[in-house]
Coordinates of C-alpha atoms in Angstrom, one line a residue:
Chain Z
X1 CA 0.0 0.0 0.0
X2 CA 1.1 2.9 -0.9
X3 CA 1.3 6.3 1.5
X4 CA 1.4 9.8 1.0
X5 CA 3.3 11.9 3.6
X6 CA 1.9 15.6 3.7
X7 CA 5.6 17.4 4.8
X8 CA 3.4 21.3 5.0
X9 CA 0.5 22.6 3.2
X10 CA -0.8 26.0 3.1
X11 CA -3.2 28.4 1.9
X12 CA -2.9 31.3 -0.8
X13 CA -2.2 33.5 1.6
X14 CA 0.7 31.5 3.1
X15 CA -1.1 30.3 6.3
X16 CA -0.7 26.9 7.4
X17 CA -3.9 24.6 5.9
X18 CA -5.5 22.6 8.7
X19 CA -8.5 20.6 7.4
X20 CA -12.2 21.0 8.1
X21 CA -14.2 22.4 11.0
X22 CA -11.0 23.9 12.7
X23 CA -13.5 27.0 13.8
X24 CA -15.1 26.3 17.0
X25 CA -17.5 29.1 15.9
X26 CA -20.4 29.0 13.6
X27 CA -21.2 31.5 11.0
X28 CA -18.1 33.6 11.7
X29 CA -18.1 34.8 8.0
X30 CA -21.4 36.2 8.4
X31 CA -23.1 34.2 6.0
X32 CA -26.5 32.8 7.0
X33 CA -29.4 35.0 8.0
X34 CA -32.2 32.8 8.4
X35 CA -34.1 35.1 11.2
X36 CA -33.7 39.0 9.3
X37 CA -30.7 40.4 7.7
X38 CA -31.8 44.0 9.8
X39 CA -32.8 44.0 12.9
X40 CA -33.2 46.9 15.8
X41 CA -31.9 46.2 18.7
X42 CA -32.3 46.8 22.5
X43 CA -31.9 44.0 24.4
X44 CA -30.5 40.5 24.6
X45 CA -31.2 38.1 21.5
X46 CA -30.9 36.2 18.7
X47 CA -32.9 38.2 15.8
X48 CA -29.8 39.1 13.2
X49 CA -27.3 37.1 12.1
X50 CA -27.5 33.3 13.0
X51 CA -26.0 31.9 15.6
X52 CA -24.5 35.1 17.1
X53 CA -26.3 36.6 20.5
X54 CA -26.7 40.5 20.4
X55 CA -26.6 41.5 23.9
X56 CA -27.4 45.2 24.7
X57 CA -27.9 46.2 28.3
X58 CA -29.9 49.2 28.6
X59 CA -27.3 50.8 26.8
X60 CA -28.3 52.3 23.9
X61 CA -30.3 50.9 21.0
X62 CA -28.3 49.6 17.7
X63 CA -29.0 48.4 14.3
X64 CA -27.9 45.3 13.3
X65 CA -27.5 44.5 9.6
X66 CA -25.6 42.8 7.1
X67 CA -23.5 44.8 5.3
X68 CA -21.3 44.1 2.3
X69 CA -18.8 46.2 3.2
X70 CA -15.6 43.8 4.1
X71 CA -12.2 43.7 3.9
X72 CA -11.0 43.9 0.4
X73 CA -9.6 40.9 -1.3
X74 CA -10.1 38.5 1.7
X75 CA -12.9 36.3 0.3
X76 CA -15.7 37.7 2.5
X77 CA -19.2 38.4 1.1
X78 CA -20.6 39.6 4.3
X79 CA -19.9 41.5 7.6
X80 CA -22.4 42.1 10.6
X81 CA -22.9 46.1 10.9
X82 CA -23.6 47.6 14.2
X83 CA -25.2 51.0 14.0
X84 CA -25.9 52.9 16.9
X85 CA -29.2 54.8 16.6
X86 CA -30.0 56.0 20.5
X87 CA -26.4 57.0 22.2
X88 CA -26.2 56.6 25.8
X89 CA -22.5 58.7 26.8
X90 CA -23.4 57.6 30.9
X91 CA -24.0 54.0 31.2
X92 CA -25.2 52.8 34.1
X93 CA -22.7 50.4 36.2
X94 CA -24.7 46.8 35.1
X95 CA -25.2 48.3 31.7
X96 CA -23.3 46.4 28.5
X97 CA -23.1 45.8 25.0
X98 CA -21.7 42.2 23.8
X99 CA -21.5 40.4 20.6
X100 CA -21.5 37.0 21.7
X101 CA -21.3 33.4 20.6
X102 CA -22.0 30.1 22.9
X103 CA -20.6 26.7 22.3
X104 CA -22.0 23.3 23.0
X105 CA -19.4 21.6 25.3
X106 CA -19.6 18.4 23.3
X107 CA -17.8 20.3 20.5
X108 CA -14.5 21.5 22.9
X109 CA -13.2 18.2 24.3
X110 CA -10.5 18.5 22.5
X111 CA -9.5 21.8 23.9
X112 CA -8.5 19.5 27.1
X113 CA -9.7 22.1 29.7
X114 CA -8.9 21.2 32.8
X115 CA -6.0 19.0 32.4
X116 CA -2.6 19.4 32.6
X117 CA -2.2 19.1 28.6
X118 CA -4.6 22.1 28.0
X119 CA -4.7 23.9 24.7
X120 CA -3.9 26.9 23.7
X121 CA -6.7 29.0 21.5
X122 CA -6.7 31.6 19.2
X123 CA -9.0 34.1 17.8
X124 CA -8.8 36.0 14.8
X125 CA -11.1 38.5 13.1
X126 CA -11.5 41.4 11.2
X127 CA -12.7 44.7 12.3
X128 CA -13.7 48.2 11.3
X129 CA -14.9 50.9 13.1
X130 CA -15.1 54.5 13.4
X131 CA -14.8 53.9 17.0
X132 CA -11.0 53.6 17.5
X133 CA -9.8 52.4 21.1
X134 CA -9.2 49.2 23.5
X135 CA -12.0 46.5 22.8
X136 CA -12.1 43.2 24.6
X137 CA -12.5 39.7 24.1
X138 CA -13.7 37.9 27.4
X139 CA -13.9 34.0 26.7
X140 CA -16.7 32.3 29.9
X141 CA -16.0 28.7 31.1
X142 CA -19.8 28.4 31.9
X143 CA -19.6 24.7 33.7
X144 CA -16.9 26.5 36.0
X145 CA -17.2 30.0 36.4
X146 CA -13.8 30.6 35.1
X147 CA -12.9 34.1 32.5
X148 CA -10.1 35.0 31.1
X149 CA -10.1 38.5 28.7
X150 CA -7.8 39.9 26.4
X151 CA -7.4 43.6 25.3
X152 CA -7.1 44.8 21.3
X153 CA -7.2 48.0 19.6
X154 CA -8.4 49.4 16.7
X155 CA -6.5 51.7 15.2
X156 CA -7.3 53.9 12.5
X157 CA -11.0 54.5 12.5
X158 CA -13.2 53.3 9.9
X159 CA -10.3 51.1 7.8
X160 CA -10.5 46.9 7.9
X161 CA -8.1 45.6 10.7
X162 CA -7.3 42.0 11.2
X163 CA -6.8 41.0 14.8
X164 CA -5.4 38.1 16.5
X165 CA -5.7 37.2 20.2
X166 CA -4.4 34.2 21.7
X167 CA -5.8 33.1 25.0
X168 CA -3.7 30.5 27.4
X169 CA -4.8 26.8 28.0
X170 CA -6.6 26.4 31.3
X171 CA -5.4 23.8 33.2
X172 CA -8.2 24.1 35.9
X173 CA -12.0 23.2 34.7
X174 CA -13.2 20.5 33.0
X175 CA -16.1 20.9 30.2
X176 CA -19.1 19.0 30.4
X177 CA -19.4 16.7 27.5
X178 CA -22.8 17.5 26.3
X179 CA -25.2 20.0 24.6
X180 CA -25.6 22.7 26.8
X181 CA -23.7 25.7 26.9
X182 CA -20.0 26.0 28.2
X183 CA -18.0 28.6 26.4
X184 CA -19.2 31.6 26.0
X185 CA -17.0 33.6 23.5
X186 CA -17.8 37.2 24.3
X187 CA -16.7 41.1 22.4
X188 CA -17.5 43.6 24.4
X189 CA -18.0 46.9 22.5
X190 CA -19.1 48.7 25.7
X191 CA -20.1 48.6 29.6
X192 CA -20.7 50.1 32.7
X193 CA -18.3 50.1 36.1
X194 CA -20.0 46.6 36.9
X195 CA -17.8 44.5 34.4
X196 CA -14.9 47.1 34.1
X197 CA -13.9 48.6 37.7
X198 CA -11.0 46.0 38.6
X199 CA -8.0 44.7 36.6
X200 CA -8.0 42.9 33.3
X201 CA -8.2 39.0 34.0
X202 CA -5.7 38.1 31.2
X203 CA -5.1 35.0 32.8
X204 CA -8.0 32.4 33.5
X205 CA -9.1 32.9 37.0
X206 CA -12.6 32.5 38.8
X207 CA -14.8 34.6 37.3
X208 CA -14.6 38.2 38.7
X209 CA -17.1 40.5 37.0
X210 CA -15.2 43.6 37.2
X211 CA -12.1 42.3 35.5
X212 CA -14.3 41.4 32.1
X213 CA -14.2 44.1 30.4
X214 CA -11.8 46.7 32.0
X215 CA -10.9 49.6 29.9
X216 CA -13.0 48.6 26.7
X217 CA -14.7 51.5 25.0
X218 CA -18.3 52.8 25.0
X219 CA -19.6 52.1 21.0
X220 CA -22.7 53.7 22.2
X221 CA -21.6 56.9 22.9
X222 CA -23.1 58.8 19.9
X223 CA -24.9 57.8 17.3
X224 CA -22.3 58.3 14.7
X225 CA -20.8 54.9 16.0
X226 CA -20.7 52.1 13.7
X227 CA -18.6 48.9 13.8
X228 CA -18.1 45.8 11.1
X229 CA -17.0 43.1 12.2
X230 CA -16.8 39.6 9.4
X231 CA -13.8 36.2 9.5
X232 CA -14.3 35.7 13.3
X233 CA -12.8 32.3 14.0
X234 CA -11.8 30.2 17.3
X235 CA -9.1 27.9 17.1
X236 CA -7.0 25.1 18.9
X237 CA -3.2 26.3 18.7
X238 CA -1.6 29.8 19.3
X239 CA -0.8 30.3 15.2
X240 CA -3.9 31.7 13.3
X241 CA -4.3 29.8 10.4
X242 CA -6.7 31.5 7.2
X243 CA -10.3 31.1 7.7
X244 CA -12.1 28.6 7.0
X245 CA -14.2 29.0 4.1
X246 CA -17.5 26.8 3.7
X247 CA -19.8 26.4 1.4
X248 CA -23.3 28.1 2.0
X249 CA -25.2 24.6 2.6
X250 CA -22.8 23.2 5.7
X251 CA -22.3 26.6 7.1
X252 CA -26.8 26.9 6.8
X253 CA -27.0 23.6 8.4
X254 CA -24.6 23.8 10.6
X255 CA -27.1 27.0 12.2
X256 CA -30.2 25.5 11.7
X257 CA -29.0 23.0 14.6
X258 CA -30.0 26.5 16.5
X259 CA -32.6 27.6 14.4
X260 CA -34.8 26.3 11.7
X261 CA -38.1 27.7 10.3
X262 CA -40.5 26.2 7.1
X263 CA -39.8 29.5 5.0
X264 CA -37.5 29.9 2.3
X265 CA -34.3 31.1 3.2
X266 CA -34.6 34.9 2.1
X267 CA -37.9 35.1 3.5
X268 CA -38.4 36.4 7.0
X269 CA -40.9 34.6 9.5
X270 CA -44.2 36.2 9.7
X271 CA -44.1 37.3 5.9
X272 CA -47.5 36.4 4.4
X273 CA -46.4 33.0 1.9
X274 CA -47.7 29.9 1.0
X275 CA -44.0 28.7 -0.2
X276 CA -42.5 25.9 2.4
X277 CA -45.6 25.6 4.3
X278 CA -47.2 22.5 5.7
X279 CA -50.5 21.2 4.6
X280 CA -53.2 18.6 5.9
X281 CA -56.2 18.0 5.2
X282 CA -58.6 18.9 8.0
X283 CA -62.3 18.0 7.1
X284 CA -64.8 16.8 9.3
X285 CA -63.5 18.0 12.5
X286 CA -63.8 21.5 14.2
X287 CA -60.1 21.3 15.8
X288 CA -58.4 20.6 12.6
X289 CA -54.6 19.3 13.6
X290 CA -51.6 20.0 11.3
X291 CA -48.2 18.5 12.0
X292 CA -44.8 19.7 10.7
X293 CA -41.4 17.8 10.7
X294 CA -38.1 19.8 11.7
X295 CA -35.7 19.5 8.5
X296 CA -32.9 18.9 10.8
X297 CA -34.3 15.9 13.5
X298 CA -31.4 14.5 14.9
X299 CA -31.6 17.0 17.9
X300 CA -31.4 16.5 21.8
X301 CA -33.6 19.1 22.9
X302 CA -37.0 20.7 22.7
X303 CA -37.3 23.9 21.4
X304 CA -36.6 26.9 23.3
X305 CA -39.4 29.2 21.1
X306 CA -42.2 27.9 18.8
X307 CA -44.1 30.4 16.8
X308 CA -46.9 28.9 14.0
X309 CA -48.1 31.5 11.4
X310 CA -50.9 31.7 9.5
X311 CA -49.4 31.7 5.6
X312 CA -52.1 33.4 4.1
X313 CA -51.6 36.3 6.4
X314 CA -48.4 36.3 8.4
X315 CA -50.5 36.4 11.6
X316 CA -48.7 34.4 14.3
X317 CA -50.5 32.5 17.1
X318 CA -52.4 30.9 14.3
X319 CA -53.3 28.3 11.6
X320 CA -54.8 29.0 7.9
X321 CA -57.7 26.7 6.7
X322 CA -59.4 26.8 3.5
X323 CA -62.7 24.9 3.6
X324 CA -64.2 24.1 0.1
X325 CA -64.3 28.5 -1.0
X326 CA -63.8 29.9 2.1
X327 CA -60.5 30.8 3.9
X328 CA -61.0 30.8 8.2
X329 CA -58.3 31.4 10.5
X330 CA -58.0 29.7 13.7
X331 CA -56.9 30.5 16.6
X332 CA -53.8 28.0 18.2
X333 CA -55.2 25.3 20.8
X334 CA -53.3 22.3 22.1
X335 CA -49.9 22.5 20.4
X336 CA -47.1 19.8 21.0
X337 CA -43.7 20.2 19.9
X338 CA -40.4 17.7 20.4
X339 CA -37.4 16.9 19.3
X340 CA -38.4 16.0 16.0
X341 CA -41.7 18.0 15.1
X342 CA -44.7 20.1 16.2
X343 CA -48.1 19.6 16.0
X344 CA -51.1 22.1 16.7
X345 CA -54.9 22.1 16.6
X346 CA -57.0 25.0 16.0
X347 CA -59.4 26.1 18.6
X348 CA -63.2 24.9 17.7
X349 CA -64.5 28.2 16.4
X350 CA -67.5 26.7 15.8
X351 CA -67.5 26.1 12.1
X352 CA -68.7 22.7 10.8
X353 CA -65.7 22.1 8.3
X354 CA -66.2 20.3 5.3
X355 CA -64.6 17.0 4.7
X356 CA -62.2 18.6 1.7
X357 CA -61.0 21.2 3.9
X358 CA -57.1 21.5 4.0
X359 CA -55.3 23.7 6.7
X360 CA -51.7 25.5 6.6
X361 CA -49.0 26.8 8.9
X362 CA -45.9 28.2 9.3
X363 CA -43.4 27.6 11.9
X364 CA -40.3 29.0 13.4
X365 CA -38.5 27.0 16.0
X366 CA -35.4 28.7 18.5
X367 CA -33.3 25.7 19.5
X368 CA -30.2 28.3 20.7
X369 CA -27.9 28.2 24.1
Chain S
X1 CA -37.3 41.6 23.7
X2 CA -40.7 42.7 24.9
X3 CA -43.0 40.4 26.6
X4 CA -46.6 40.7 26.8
X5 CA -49.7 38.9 27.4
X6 CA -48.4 35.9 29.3
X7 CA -49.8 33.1 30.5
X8 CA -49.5 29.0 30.9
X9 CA -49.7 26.0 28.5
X10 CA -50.6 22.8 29.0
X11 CA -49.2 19.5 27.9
X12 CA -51.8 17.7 26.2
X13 CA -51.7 14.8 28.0
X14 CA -50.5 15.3 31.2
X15 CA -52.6 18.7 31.5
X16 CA -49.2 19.6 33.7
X17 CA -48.2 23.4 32.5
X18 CA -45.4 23.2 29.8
X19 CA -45.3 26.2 28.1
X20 CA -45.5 29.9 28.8
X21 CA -48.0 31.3 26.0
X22 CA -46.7 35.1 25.5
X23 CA -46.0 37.9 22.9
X24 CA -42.5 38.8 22.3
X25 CA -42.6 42.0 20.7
X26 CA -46.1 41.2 19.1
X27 CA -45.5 37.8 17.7
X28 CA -47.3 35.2 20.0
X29 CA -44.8 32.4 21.0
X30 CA -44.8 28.8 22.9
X31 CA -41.9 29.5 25.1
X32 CA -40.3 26.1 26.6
X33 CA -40.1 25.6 30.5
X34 CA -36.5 24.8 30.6
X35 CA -34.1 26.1 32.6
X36 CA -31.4 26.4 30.5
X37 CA -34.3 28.2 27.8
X38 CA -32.4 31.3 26.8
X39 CA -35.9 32.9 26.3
X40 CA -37.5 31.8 29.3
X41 CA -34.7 32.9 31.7
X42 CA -35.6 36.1 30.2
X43 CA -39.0 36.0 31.0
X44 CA -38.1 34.6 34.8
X45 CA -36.0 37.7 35.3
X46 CA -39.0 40.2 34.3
X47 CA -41.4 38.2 36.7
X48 CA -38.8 38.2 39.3
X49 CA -38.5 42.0 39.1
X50 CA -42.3 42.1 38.8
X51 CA -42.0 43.5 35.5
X52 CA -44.3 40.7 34.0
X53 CA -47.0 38.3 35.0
X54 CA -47.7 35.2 33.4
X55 CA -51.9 34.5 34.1
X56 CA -52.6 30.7 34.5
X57 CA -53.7 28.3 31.8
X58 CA -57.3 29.3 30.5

């Protein structure tokens, strides 16, 4: 049998090649969009770009969006915009703003937390922002209330800057080995004197809130604040490689582990469409049941969110039925919803339906840490 | 997110609650009662601070 011995590879841009799923992150290219591709934003959630957390803490209100405005001749189609459109200069001291991503800890064994052969990580990105100053990156070992953060600058306001961060092994605290959160992977682009009033943890230590985020800027100070950011990844080793580049398909179904809804991609939940809906028929009953599969069923968890629309309106909270010429609307009764699928009954609303009626819905299903 | 109208599911068969029934920002939503639901820890913290209220199961 013959053997090939790889000696180095490497990518165009001279970086070593390491092979698939090196990122620990999902989405970091900004590519899928499944829940809106601009969003307002106030508060802590998932309603922009998939599989990243917008977090802002009663400080200021942003815009989320994807932008095509990226780093020239890097390969990116996409970056996530954040727009401040209400400034507040004064936060208060439990006030923050966060981009965030949380990882399953099933998917960082092999970071080897916890033992004496821990691994290094690094994190690399790219950045613009009007904004210039110290940012920081605060990496949270959920299972054991461990944080370590690191400090980066950007430089010259509102040109593309790639940034590399390397954080230290941790030798104390294990990851669980399962589906629930364990690492949260944090940017801090602002917050008040609760997470910023002590010294910068830049080693891992028990989790003290006011060494998070010491010294990090305040993106919401004025309105004219903008920040890009596109190419985030998190990787074993203390040498960035090039980004990983997926195709569209594995990085969508990678995110729809997370989040998954019957409409088409580019359409956003709630839009009035009959395209990707589920159908019964529904006759002879006046609580007419329709049942929907997840596309992606191998999960280990119920939803976090369910919302059924109606397709012929948008209306959520409800289900579509057209019996023999006449379109009713019913509202949601007893509605189940597992691993693999959700079913829902309309409320009797008193109709006698006829035994050709056929009923609709929509769904949108939050899976997310 | 904005939480309004709230109030308890039931499971179908066990006629146990299993759901918190609410509006986030208008769109009516089946929140999970899981406690490591990202959505309802939210909605525990605004009952906590007696913010919200969710109504029993109708």
């Amino acid at each position: 049998m013959s053997k090939l011995r790889v000696e180095a590879l490497e990518q165009p841009d001279g970086t070593a090649f390491v092979f698939n799923n090196k990122n620990l992150l999902i989405n970091g290219g900004m590519n899928v969009w499944q829940r809106s591709t601009s969003t307002s934003v106030s508060t802590d959630t998932y309603s922009t770009v998939d599989r990243w957390k917008t977090s802002v803490g009663s400080m200021g209100a942003f815009t989320i969006s994807r932008s095509t405005d990226v780093p020239s001749g890097q390969g990116f189609g996409y970056s996530t915009k954040w727009d401040c459109t209400t400034a507040d200069a004064s936060p208060a001291a439990g006030d923050y703003i966060i981009f965030q991503q949380l990882i399953e800890g099933q998917n960082l064994q092999h970071l080897l937390k916890g033992t004496s052969s821990a691994k290094a990580i690094i994190l690399s990105f790219w950045v613009k922002s009007n904004k210039t100053g110290t940012y920081i990156v605060n990496l949270y070992d959920n299972d054991n209330n461990r944080s370590i953060s690191k400090s980066y600058t950007i430089d010259s306001a509102s040109t593309w800057e790639k940034k590399e961060i390397t954080f230290d092994g941790d030798t104390t605290g294990v990851l669980d080995n399962d589906n629930a959160v364990s690492l949260f992977l944090q940017m801090w682009l602002g917050s008040g004197s609760t997470f910023s009033s002590g010294t910068l943890n830049t080693s891992w230590e028990s989790k003290v809130d006011a060494n998070r985020a010491v010294g990090v800027v305040n993106l919401a100070d004025s309105t004219s604040n903008e920040l890009y950011i596109t190419g985030v990844q998190l990787e074993v080793g203390s040498t960035a490689s090039g980004f990983e580049f997926e195709p569209f398909e594995a990085i969508l179904r990678k995110c729809q582990r997370y989040y998954e809804k019957s409409y088409e991609y580019d359409t956003a939940p709630g839009t009035a469409t009959f395209n990707g809906a589920y159908y019964d028929e529904v006759g002879g009953t006046n609580y007419p049941r329709i049942q929907a599969h997840y596309g992606v069923r191998k999960r280990t968890r119920v939803p976090n969110t369910m919302t059924i629309y109606n397709p012929n309106t948008g209306t959520s909270g409800q289900m579509y039925i057209w019996d023999n010429t006449v379109a009713r609307y019913y509202s949601l009764g007893n509605t189940v919803y597992t691993f693999t699928s959700v079913s829902t009954e309309g409320q009797n609303n008193g109709f006698n339906l006829n035994n050709r009626a056929w009923g609709g819905i929509h769904y949108a299903a939050d899976f997310e840490l | 997110m904005i939480f309004t109208n709230a109030r308890y599911g039931t499971d179908l068969f066990t006629g146990e609650n299993d759901k918190v029934i609410v509006d986030i920002d208008g769109v009516t939503t089946f929140v999970s009662l899981a406690d490591d639901n990202w959505v309802y820890k939210e909605i525990k913290k605004q009952v906590e601070a007696g913010e919200l209220t969710i109504a029993d199961a109708e």
